[in-house]
Amino acid sequence: FMSPKDLHVHSRDLAEMEMKSASNCKERKWKFTSLHGFLAIFVIVYLVESMGGMYIISAVQSIEKQFRLSSKLSGILVSASTISYIPTVLFLSYFGAQGNRARWIGAGSLGMAIAYLLIASPNFLFPSPQLAKGALGNLKETLAPSAEQLSPNASFGTLLSYPLISDRFTTEQIRILSSRFNDNLSGNVYEMEFSNQTSPYLADFGLMHKAVSEAGKLLNSTDGAPNASKLRAILAAYVGRRKDGDGAQEIRAASNAHFSFCSTLVNSLQTRIKEIKCVNGENVYRPFLVFFGALLLLGVGRTIPWSLGIPLIDDNVSKKSMPTYFGAISFIRILGPISGFLVASIVNKLYYDFNPPEGLKPEDQSWIGAWWLGFIIIGCFSLVSSIALCLYPTASVSVIDEDGKARKMHFEDKHKKVDNSDKCLKVRVKDFLSTYRTVISSKIYVYAVAARVLDIMAFKGYIVFLPKYLENHFGIARYLVHRYMAIFGVFGVALGAACGGWLTRKFRLNGQVVAVFVIVVSSINVVMYFSKIFITCDSSLAEIGRQYESSAHNLTRACSADCACDGAKLYPVCDESGTPFFSPCYAGCREANKRGPNIEFSSCSCAAGSRVAKDMCMQSCTPATVAFFITVVLGAFAGGLGVVPALLILIRAVPPATRSAALGLKGFLMALFGSLPSPMIYGFIVDSSCLIWESACDGARGSCSLYDPAALRVRLHAVYVVLRFVALIFDVLIYREAEAIDIFEEDETVETDSTTVAQHTTDR
């Protein structure tokens, strides 16, 4: 037995050992119980969610090209995640608030991770089909010359009728050569040095180039007999080399090229290839269904973080610190699209199978980026954060807040009236309806939601089609478009959001003052976007659009009339004077050859200097581009400044116990009336500016190849300005009701544990 004194000492020693053990245990569990640990993981979840949402927009064009999806199908894919988001957000935000919100957020993040990996899977499940070896027929038989063409006495007309030769001359040139010189070609033989110059798209390029050169001299000469005999010898040698059908490899390469030039044979084969792909079009729907299902799952997963995460943070930090936290979270949420665009700019420089066709570069519109790689990266980040959140405890625990005080971290909604676990379904439904009735009874909440719905309606569709506008109006390469949007646009919004939260706390903007602040910064945003209507540019595509309108919607000229350019692919090139052409075919170019990494087209009957190339296009858009991105930065920063104050107005307009439901209803309405219709509205506006349409397999209109630059510029920005102006009207209505809003409402009584406080003091 111990004396009272010894018992006291022993008890004290045991207490100290228990405190040390508890302290060690606490240290081991810190990362799964601390508020700051949760915030760190939550920030990653938010970053990945917003990154993925913007990355999807950047990947749509590559997905559409790889799987030959029509514009109608790709439009459905853009809205798929919103379709599933709408019916689930109300229920998950309400019932999720009744349970452990950290784990609910973890489950949502896990769903997003699975969805992103599924979105990438069609690249591996459905690889792009290759044309069967005989799909284009036996090209060697087609190219084999006839006995008459191989005859030593073959006439000029007979030699010129050989397909690979007739493709290199105009109809008028063939008529003149055949009629004028057939009688003057007997018995003359010439020794010729054949050039070793080759082209991946033309058989015996050097020899045929010499023939074209000699024909030009002949057509401009008055004494034609010697020159005609020399030309005939070259043509006979060319035909003789084709007796075994040699040249099929070059013709096949030209038929599968990402451009069209003046060749009736090649262009007819390109049309045939398109028809073959249309016949196999039933395979389009298998990858489409995988994409659609994955995006539906993504919509359910992304429902949870915003509607449960913000109230969880609001329940666990002091109200004086909320503007700072909201500013930081809004900064990260908007920083996500920056990361998404930067990832897109990197992976879009890689070809989707890492083996690009010869001569195809990331700047070309036919380029298909490695879109699937970005989804794998984003999915892995989402998977890691979901695992960390699912390790949080099931019950509220004591943590140290940002002021160094001990308080309980509420994983469940601390404003719940009673435990609902034993309630019947009828009572739960009644509570559900009562909660939302309370929310919509607030005028300020209704006005705020209406304004934000119009904001997202203006922004979502605009940001979806902005890459197309920048590419077509300013001539900026697609991967650079994503980089510029990240640097100038999204970063401006993110910086504005962080500054808006800091200003709200620093100057304690409250009541009508914070409402006026939102009105002012929104007005600046509208003015900046209105000014973009007047920023014009003379890019190559814009000039081609003006040419098309001024030529009665016909790109074919007399000099390219026999080139069979109908259905030619968009491949803008320019001649030596800087005049742009829709494609080398419309420039009348009959020769294509590589010059280093570039492709140059020659023997162009419509072009100055008879040559065209992409690198000859002289852009005069630098001042206009700089001016445009200045308005982007200023407008984005002004719009970002209002993000945090507007959010604080909304959540302070409803009772604390209904804030999860209020945010869920806001998300539902913004998705239903803002995010869902916005791409459709802007899509209609953008399509109304189209000048040249590609044809789909069913004969319907496919995607747009060329836009009216002026109409696209005015309509795109006018829609944005009108929608934001109507949103401003609702912000003014908020100002009239905002006097009673207390952004910095006092903290409610916080539960603390004296033992934890003592232990924390001892540890310090």
Tab-separated table of N, CA and C in Angstrom, residues 33-158:
chain	number	residue	atom	x	y	z
A	33	THR	N	-7.113	15.588	-38.479
A	33	THR	CA	-8.079	16.245	-37.594
A	33	THR	C	-7.947	17.755	-37.598
A	34	SER	N	-6.821	18.320	-38.007
A	34	SER	CA	-6.641	19.759	-37.893
A	34	SER	C	-7.400	20.501	-38.978
A	35	LEU	N	-7.839	21.709	-38.620
A	35	LEU	CA	-8.547	22.563	-39.566
A	35	LEU	C	-7.638	22.942	-40.724
A	36	HIS	N	-6.388	23.292	-40.400
A	36	HIS	CA	-5.463	23.684	-41.459
A	36	HIS	C	-5.140	22.512	-42.382
A	37	GLY	N	-5.076	21.304	-41.810
A	37	GLY	CA	-4.870	20.131	-42.652
A	37	GLY	C	-6.035	19.925	-43.601
A	38	PHE	N	-7.264	20.094	-43.062
A	38	PHE	CA	-8.438	19.974	-43.923
A	38	PHE	C	-8.422	21.030	-45.020
A	39	LEU	N	-8.091	22.274	-44.645
A	39	LEU	CA	-8.059	23.352	-45.631
A	39	LEU	C	-7.055	23.059	-46.737
A	40	ALA	N	-5.901	22.503	-46.368
A	40	ALA	CA	-4.883	22.194	-47.371
A	40	ALA	C	-5.400	21.159	-48.372
A	41	ILE	N	-6.054	20.105	-47.852
A	41	ILE	CA	-6.584	19.074	-48.748
A	41	ILE	C	-7.757	19.620	-49.552
A	42	PHE	N	-8.594	20.422	-48.884
A	42	PHE	CA	-9.756	20.993	-49.559
A	42	PHE	C	-9.329	21.902	-50.708
A	43	VAL	N	-8.243	22.637	-50.500
A	43	VAL	CA	-7.712	23.506	-51.549
A	43	VAL	C	-7.311	22.670	-52.769
A	44	ILE	N	-6.699	21.511	-52.534
A	44	ILE	CA	-6.306	20.635	-53.643
A	44	ILE	C	-7.544	20.133	-54.385
A	45	VAL	N	-8.569	19.733	-53.613
A	45	VAL	CA	-9.815	19.265	-54.229
A	45	VAL	C	-10.405	20.354	-55.115
A	46	TYR	N	-10.450	21.569	-54.580
A	46	TYR	CA	-11.002	22.697	-55.326
A	46	TYR	C	-10.180	22.996	-56.570
A	47	LEU	N	-8.868	22.964	-56.397
A	47	LEU	CA	-7.974	23.253	-57.519
A	47	LEU	C	-8.185	22.239	-58.642
A	48	VAL	N	-8.256	20.957	-58.271
A	48	VAL	CA	-8.417	19.902	-59.271
A	48	VAL	C	-9.786	19.992	-59.938
A	49	GLU	N	-10.825	20.280	-59.135
A	49	GLU	CA	-12.179	20.353	-59.692
A	49	GLU	C	-12.300	21.476	-60.712
A	50	SER	N	-11.782	22.657	-60.368
A	50	SER	CA	-11.863	23.788	-61.294
A	50	SER	C	-10.896	23.613	-62.460
A	51	MET	N	-9.759	22.958	-62.218
A	51	MET	CA	-8.808	22.674	-63.301
A	51	MET	C	-9.451	21.748	-64.335
A	52	GLY	N	-10.097	20.690	-63.848
A	52	GLY	CA	-10.714	19.731	-64.761
A	52	GLY	C	-11.846	20.323	-65.564
A	53	GLY	N	-12.656	21.188	-64.921
A	53	GLY	CA	-13.764	21.809	-65.635
A	53	GLY	C	-13.301	22.628	-66.821
A	54	MET	N	-12.209	23.363	-66.654
A	54	MET	CA	-11.696	24.179	-67.751
A	54	MET	C	-10.922	23.333	-68.752
A	55	TYR	N	-10.270	22.284	-68.282
A	55	TYR	CA	-9.505	21.437	-69.199
A	55	TYR	C	-10.429	20.727	-70.187
A	56	ILE	N	-11.627	20.373	-69.736
A	56	ILE	CA	-12.587	19.721	-70.629
A	56	ILE	C	-12.860	20.594	-71.843
A	57	ILE	N	-13.007	21.901	-71.605
A	57	ILE	CA	-13.273	22.834	-72.703
A	57	ILE	C	-12.135	22.802	-73.719
A	58	SER	N	-10.899	22.747	-73.225
A	58	SER	CA	-9.747	22.765	-74.128
A	58	SER	C	-9.588	21.455	-74.893
A	59	ALA	N	-10.174	20.371	-74.377
A	59	ALA	CA	-9.983	19.051	-74.994
A	59	ALA	C	-11.050	18.705	-76.018
A	60	VAL	N	-12.156	19.442	-76.033
A	60	VAL	CA	-13.293	19.066	-76.873
A	60	VAL	C	-12.919	19.007	-78.352
A	61	GLN	N	-12.170	19.992	-78.843
A	61	GLN	CA	-11.840	20.026	-80.270
A	61	GLN	C	-10.992	18.823	-80.685
A	62	SER	N	-10.034	18.439	-79.844
A	62	SER	CA	-9.202	17.277	-80.169
A	62	SER	C	-10.013	15.985	-80.122
A	63	ILE	N	-10.903	15.867	-79.133
A	63	ILE	CA	-11.762	14.684	-79.036
A	63	ILE	C	-12.653	14.584	-80.270
A	64	GLU	N	-13.209	15.715	-80.675
A	64	GLU	CA	-14.096	15.743	-81.836
A	64	GLU	C	-13.369	15.277	-83.100
A	65	LYS	N	-12.129	15.703	-83.272
A	65	LYS	CA	-11.374	15.335	-84.475
A	65	LYS	C	-10.914	13.882	-84.436
A	66	GLN	N	-10.462	13.419	-83.271
A	66	GLN	CA	-9.953	12.049	-83.201
A	66	GLN	C	-11.051	11.027	-83.431
A	67	PHE	N	-12.242	11.267	-82.851
A	67	PHE	CA	-13.318	10.284	-82.937
A	67	PHE	C	-14.386	10.667	-83.957
A	68	ARG	N	-14.116	11.712	-84.747
A	68	ARG	CA	-15.004	12.139	-85.824
A	68	ARG	C	-16.413	12.407	-85.313
A	69	LEU	N	-16.495	13.032	-84.150
A	69	LEU	CA	-17.790	13.384	-83.582
A	69	LEU	C	-18.348	14.606	-84.293
A	70	SER	N	-19.636	14.611	-84.519
A	70	SER	CA	-20.270	15.794	-85.087
A	70	SER	C	-20.326	16.897	-84.039
A	71	SER	N	-20.547	18.119	-84.485
A	71	SER	CA	-20.643	19.237	-83.549
A	71	SER	C	-21.813	19.045	-82.591
A	72	LYS	N	-22.877	18.416	-83.084
A	72	LYS	CA	-24.040	18.178	-82.230
A	72	LYS	C	-23.682	17.252	-81.076
A	73	LEU	N	-22.940	16.180	-81.360
A	73	LEU	CA	-22.553	15.245	-80.306
A	73	LEU	C	-21.561	15.867	-79.327
A	74	SER	N	-20.603	16.620	-79.835
A	74	SER	CA	-19.636	17.247	-78.929
A	74	SER	C	-20.310	18.297	-78.062
A	75	GLY	N	-21.341	18.967	-78.589
A	75	GLY	CA	-22.097	19.919	-77.776
A	75	GLY	C	-22.819	19.239	-76.628
A	76	ILE	N	-23.347	18.049	-76.880
A	76	ILE	CA	-23.999	17.288	-75.807
A	76	ILE	C	-22.985	16.910	-74.734
A	77	LEU	N	-21.772	16.553	-75.145
A	77	LEU	CA	-20.740	16.187	-74.178
A	77	LEU	C	-20.387	17.358	-73.271
A	78	VAL	N	-20.315	18.569	-73.823
A	78	VAL	CA	-19.980	19.742	-73.012
A	78	VAL	C	-20.991	19.924	-71.887
A	79	SER	N	-22.257	19.601	-72.158
A	79	SER	CA	-23.318	19.811	-71.168
A	79	SER	C	-23.595	18.585	-70.309
A	80	ALA	N	-22.919	17.461	-70.567
A	80	ALA	CA	-23.251	16.210	-69.874
A	80	ALA	C	-23.076	16.316	-68.367
A	81	SER	N	-21.959	16.911	-67.907
A	81	SER	CA	-21.739	17.003	-66.464
A	81	SER	C	-22.752	17.925	-65.810
A	82	THR	N	-23.209	18.931	-66.535
A	82	THR	CA	-24.242	19.821	-65.995
A	82	THR	C	-25.572	19.098	-65.902
A	83	ILE	N	-25.847	18.213	-66.862
A	83	ILE	CA	-27.106	17.464	-66.857
A	83	ILE	C	-27.231	16.632	-65.585
A	84	SER	N	-26.154	15.970	-65.160
A	84	SER	CA	-26.212	15.161	-63.934
A	84	SER	C	-26.086	16.021	-62.685
A	85	TYR	N	-25.435	17.171	-62.805
A	85	TYR	CA	-25.266	18.063	-61.659
A	85	TYR	C	-26.615	18.604	-61.194
A	86	ILE	N	-27.478	18.949	-62.137
A	86	ILE	CA	-28.736	19.631	-61.803
A	86	ILE	C	-29.632	18.803	-60.882
A	87	PRO	N	-29.944	17.533	-61.182
A	87	PRO	CA	-30.867	16.801	-60.300
A	87	PRO	C	-30.247	16.333	-58.990
A	88	THR	N	-28.918	16.352	-58.877
A	88	THR	CA	-28.283	15.814	-57.671
A	88	THR	C	-27.846	16.874	-56.677
A	89	VAL	N	-27.628	18.111	-57.127
A	89	VAL	CA	-27.029	19.106	-56.237
A	89	VAL	C	-27.928	19.437	-55.051
A	90	LEU	N	-29.241	19.527	-55.273
A	90	LEU	CA	-30.144	19.875	-54.172
A	90	LEU	C	-30.131	18.804	-53.090
A	91	PHE	N	-30.200	17.547	-53.490
A	91	PHE	CA	-30.301	16.460	-52.517
A	91	PHE	C	-28.970	16.204	-51.815
A	92	LEU	N	-27.875	16.211	-52.565
A	92	LEU	CA	-26.584	15.953	-51.939
A	92	LEU	C	-26.173	17.084	-51.009
A	93	SER	N	-26.497	18.325	-51.354
A	93	SER	CA	-26.139	19.441	-50.479
A	93	SER	C	-26.969	19.420	-49.197
A	94	TYR	N	-28.214	18.929	-49.268
A	94	TYR	CA	-29.064	18.880	-48.071
A	94	TYR	C	-28.705	17.686	-47.192
A	95	PHE	N	-28.692	16.489	-47.763
A	95	PHE	CA	-28.454	15.298	-46.959
A	95	PHE	C	-26.980	15.153	-46.589
A	96	GLY	N	-26.072	15.670	-47.431
A	96	GLY	CA	-24.656	15.633	-47.088
A	96	GLY	C	-24.349	16.459	-45.862
A	97	ALA	N	-25.095	17.549	-45.660
A	97	ALA	CA	-24.884	18.405	-44.494
A	97	ALA	C	-25.286	17.706	-43.201
A	98	GLN	N	-26.090	16.634	-43.292
A	98	GLN	CA	-26.525	15.921	-42.100
A	98	GLN	C	-25.475	14.919	-41.620
A	99	GLY	N	-24.460	14.626	-42.466
A	99	GLY	CA	-23.441	13.649	-42.108
A	99	GLY	C	-22.064	14.278	-42.021
A	100	ASN	N	-21.026	13.450	-42.110
A	100	ASN	CA	-19.646	13.920	-42.040
A	100	ASN	C	-19.273	14.552	-43.380
A	101	ARG	N	-19.209	15.883	-43.380
A	101	ARG	CA	-19.020	16.599	-44.645
A	101	ARG	C	-17.640	16.369	-45.244
A	102	ALA	N	-16.620	16.171	-44.397
A	102	ALA	CA	-15.280	15.910	-44.931
A	102	ALA	C	-15.271	14.616	-45.739
A	103	ARG	N	-15.948	13.592	-45.215
A	103	ARG	CA	-15.974	12.316	-45.930
A	103	ARG	C	-16.860	12.395	-47.175
A	104	TRP	N	-17.936	13.167	-47.091
A	104	TRP	CA	-18.767	13.372	-48.275
A	104	TRP	C	-17.942	14.030	-49.386
A	105	ILE	N	-17.152	15.029	-49.016
A	105	ILE	CA	-16.303	15.706	-50.005
A	105	ILE	C	-15.278	14.730	-50.568
A	106	GLY	N	-14.734	13.858	-49.690
A	106	GLY	CA	-13.800	12.839	-50.159
A	106	GLY	C	-14.444	11.886	-51.151
A	107	ALA	N	-15.706	11.506	-50.882
A	107	ALA	CA	-16.415	10.618	-51.809
A	107	ALA	C	-16.640	11.306	-53.154
A	108	GLY	N	-16.984	12.603	-53.102
A	108	GLY	CA	-17.157	13.348	-54.348
A	108	GLY	C	-15.869	13.434	-55.141
A	109	SER	N	-14.760	13.645	-54.429
A	109	SER	CA	-13.456	13.708	-55.091
A	109	SER	C	-13.086	12.362	-55.709
A	110	LEU	N	-13.440	11.275	-55.027
A	110	LEU	CA	-13.183	9.942	-55.577
A	110	LEU	C	-13.990	9.725	-56.857
A	111	GLY	N	-15.255	10.165	-56.832
A	111	GLY	CA	-16.078	10.058	-58.037
A	111	GLY	C	-15.487	10.834	-59.201
A	112	MET	N	-14.955	12.039	-58.911
A	112	MET	CA	-14.327	12.832	-59.972
A	112	MET	C	-13.084	12.135	-60.512
A	113	ALA	N	-12.292	11.530	-59.616
A	113	ALA	CA	-11.075	10.838	-60.058
A	113	ALA	C	-11.413	9.707	-61.026
A	114	ILE	N	-12.414	8.905	-60.656
A	114	ILE	CA	-12.825	7.805	-61.536
A	114	ILE	C	-13.324	8.352	-62.868
A	115	ALA	N	-14.089	9.451	-62.803
A	115	ALA	CA	-14.643	10.043	-64.025
A	115	ALA	C	-13.541	10.526	-64.965
A	116	TYR	N	-12.533	11.213	-64.421
A	116	TYR	CA	-11.445	11.718	-65.271
A	116	TYR	C	-10.693	10.574	-65.954
A	117	LEU	N	-10.454	9.499	-65.214
A	117	LEU	CA	-9.750	8.358	-65.806
A	117	LEU	C	-10.606	7.682	-66.878
A	118	LEU	N	-11.927	7.655	-66.662
A	118	LEU	CA	-12.819	7.089	-67.674
A	118	LEU	C	-12.860	7.956	-68.929
A	119	ILE	N	-12.783	9.279	-68.746
A	119	ILE	CA	-12.786	10.175	-69.908
A	119	ILE	C	-11.568	9.909	-70.788
A	120	ALA	N	-10.441	9.576	-70.168
A	120	ALA	CA	-9.219	9.304	-70.940
A	120	ALA	C	-9.249	7.939	-71.617
A	121	SER	N	-10.100	7.026	-71.143
A	121	SER	CA	-10.042	5.632	-71.593
A	121	SER	C	-10.370	5.403	-73.070
A	122	PRO	N	-11.267	6.173	-73.720
A	122	PRO	CA	-11.536	5.893	-75.142
A	122	PRO	C	-10.306	5.973	-76.035
A	123	ASN	N	-9.296	6.741	-75.630
A	123	ASN	CA	-8.074	6.803	-76.437
A	123	ASN	C	-7.412	5.432	-76.537
A	124	PHE	N	-7.587	4.607	-75.498
A	124	PHE	CA	-6.978	3.278	-75.475
A	124	PHE	C	-7.973	2.193	-75.896
A	125	LEU	N	-9.257	2.409	-75.584
A	125	LEU	CA	-10.267	1.412	-75.931
A	125	LEU	C	-10.644	1.458	-77.404
A	126	PHE	N	-10.604	2.649	-77.989
A	126	PHE	CA	-11.033	2.823	-79.380
A	126	PHE	C	-9.965	3.581	-80.174
A	127	PRO	N	-8.833	2.950	-80.454
A	127	PRO	CA	-7.787	3.634	-81.225
A	127	PRO	C	-8.292	3.996	-82.612
A	128	SER	N	-7.749	5.071	-83.169
A	128	SER	CA	-8.183	5.539	-84.485
A	128	SER	C	-7.961	4.446	-85.519
A	129	PRO	N	-9.011	4.069	-86.255
A	129	PRO	CA	-8.869	2.992	-87.245
A	129	PRO	C	-8.013	3.433	-88.424
A	130	GLN	N	-7.217	2.502	-88.931
A	130	GLN	CA	-6.411	2.758	-90.123
A	130	GLN	C	-7.164	2.228	-91.347
A	131	LEU	N	-7.025	2.930	-92.453
A	131	LEU	CA	-7.663	2.472	-93.680
A	131	LEU	C	-7.075	1.124	-94.093
A	132	ALA	N	-7.951	0.229	-94.510
A	132	ALA	CA	-7.468	-1.058	-95.008
A	132	ALA	C	-6.576	-0.840	-96.231
A	133	LYS	N	-5.672	-1.776	-96.447
A	133	LYS	CA	-4.679	-1.601	-97.503
A	133	LYS	C	-5.333	-1.387	-98.865
A	134	GLY	N	-6.439	-2.054	-99.125
A	134	GLY	CA	-7.093	-1.911	-100.427
A	134	GLY	C	-8.298	-1.009	-100.405
A	135	ALA	N	-8.419	-0.187	-99.364
A	135	ALA	CA	-9.613	0.647	-99.229
A	135	ALA	C	-9.767	1.620	-100.387
A	136	LEU	N	-8.667	2.098	-100.912
A	136	LEU	CA	-8.711	3.058	-102.020
A	136	LEU	C	-8.606	2.363	-103.376
A	137	GLY	N	-8.765	1.052	-103.381
A	137	GLY	CA	-8.604	0.324	-104.626
A	137	GLY	C	-7.130	0.042	-104.889
A	138	ASN	N	-6.859	-0.552	-106.027
A	138	ASN	CA	-5.480	-0.867	-106.403
A	138	ASN	C	-4.886	0.336	-107.118
A	139	LEU	N	-4.186	1.184	-106.355
A	139	LEU	CA	-3.637	2.407	-106.931
A	139	LEU	C	-2.590	2.103	-107.995
A	140	LYS	N	-1.864	1.015	-107.825
A	140	LYS	CA	-0.840	0.686	-108.822
A	140	LYS	C	-1.471	0.412	-110.184
A	141	GLU	N	-2.625	-0.274	-110.166
A	141	GLU	CA	-3.321	-0.515	-111.430
A	141	GLU	C	-3.847	0.789	-112.009
A	142	THR	N	-4.356	1.652	-111.123
A	142	THR	CA	-4.883	2.938	-111.583
A	142	THR	C	-3.793	3.787	-112.218
A	143	LEU	N	-2.593	3.724	-111.636
A	143	LEU	CA	-1.500	4.577	-112.098
A	143	LEU	C	-0.685	3.946	-113.220
A	144	ALA	N	-0.900	2.677	-113.518
A	144	ALA	CA	-0.134	2.021	-114.586
A	144	ALA	C	-0.517	2.613	-115.938
A	145	PRO	N	0.457	3.097	-116.729
A	145	PRO	CA	0.145	3.704	-118.035
A	145	PRO	C	-0.386	2.655	-119.020
A	146	SER	N	-1.153	3.122	-119.984
A	146	SER	CA	-1.649	2.236	-121.032
A	146	SER	C	-0.532	1.945	-122.032
A	147	ALA	N	-0.767	0.951	-122.860
A	147	ALA	CA	0.230	0.602	-123.884
A	147	ALA	C	0.454	1.767	-124.833
A	148	GLU	N	-0.605	2.489	-125.152
A	148	GLU	CA	-0.479	3.635	-126.054
A	148	GLU	C	0.390	4.718	-125.439
A	149	GLN	N	0.234	4.944	-124.110
A	149	GLN	CA	1.041	5.971	-123.435
A	149	GLN	C	2.502	5.556	-123.328
A	150	LEU	N	2.772	4.245	-123.281
A	150	LEU	CA	4.146	3.753	-123.198
A	150	LEU	C	4.813	3.640	-124.572
A	151	SER	N	4.053	3.828	-125.613
A	151	SER	CA	4.591	3.698	-126.963
A	151	SER	C	5.626	4.781	-127.249
A	152	PRO	N	6.723	4.444	-127.948
A	152	PRO	CA	7.729	5.458	-128.303
A	152	PRO	C	7.154	6.565	-129.171
A	153	ASN	N	6.053	6.281	-129.871
A	153	ASN	CA	5.450	7.272	-130.761
A	153	ASN	C	4.222	7.932	-130.143
A	154	ALA	N	4.101	7.851	-128.830
A	154	ALA	CA	2.940	8.454	-128.164
A	154	ALA	C	2.876	9.944	-128.458
A	155	SER	N	1.691	10.418	-128.768
A	155	SER	CA	1.511	11.837	-129.086
A	155	SER	C	1.544	12.680	-127.822
A	156	PHE	N	1.644	13.986	-128.032
A	156	PHE	CA	1.609	14.908	-126.899
A	156	PHE	C	0.325	14.732	-126.112
A	157	GLY	N	-0.791	14.672	-126.854
A	157	GLY	CA	-2.083	14.545	-126.184
A	157	GLY	C	-2.192	13.279	-125.377
A	158	THR	N	-1.630	12.173	-125.914
A	158	THR	CA	-1.670	10.889	-125.204
A	158	THR	C	-0.858	10.953	-123.914
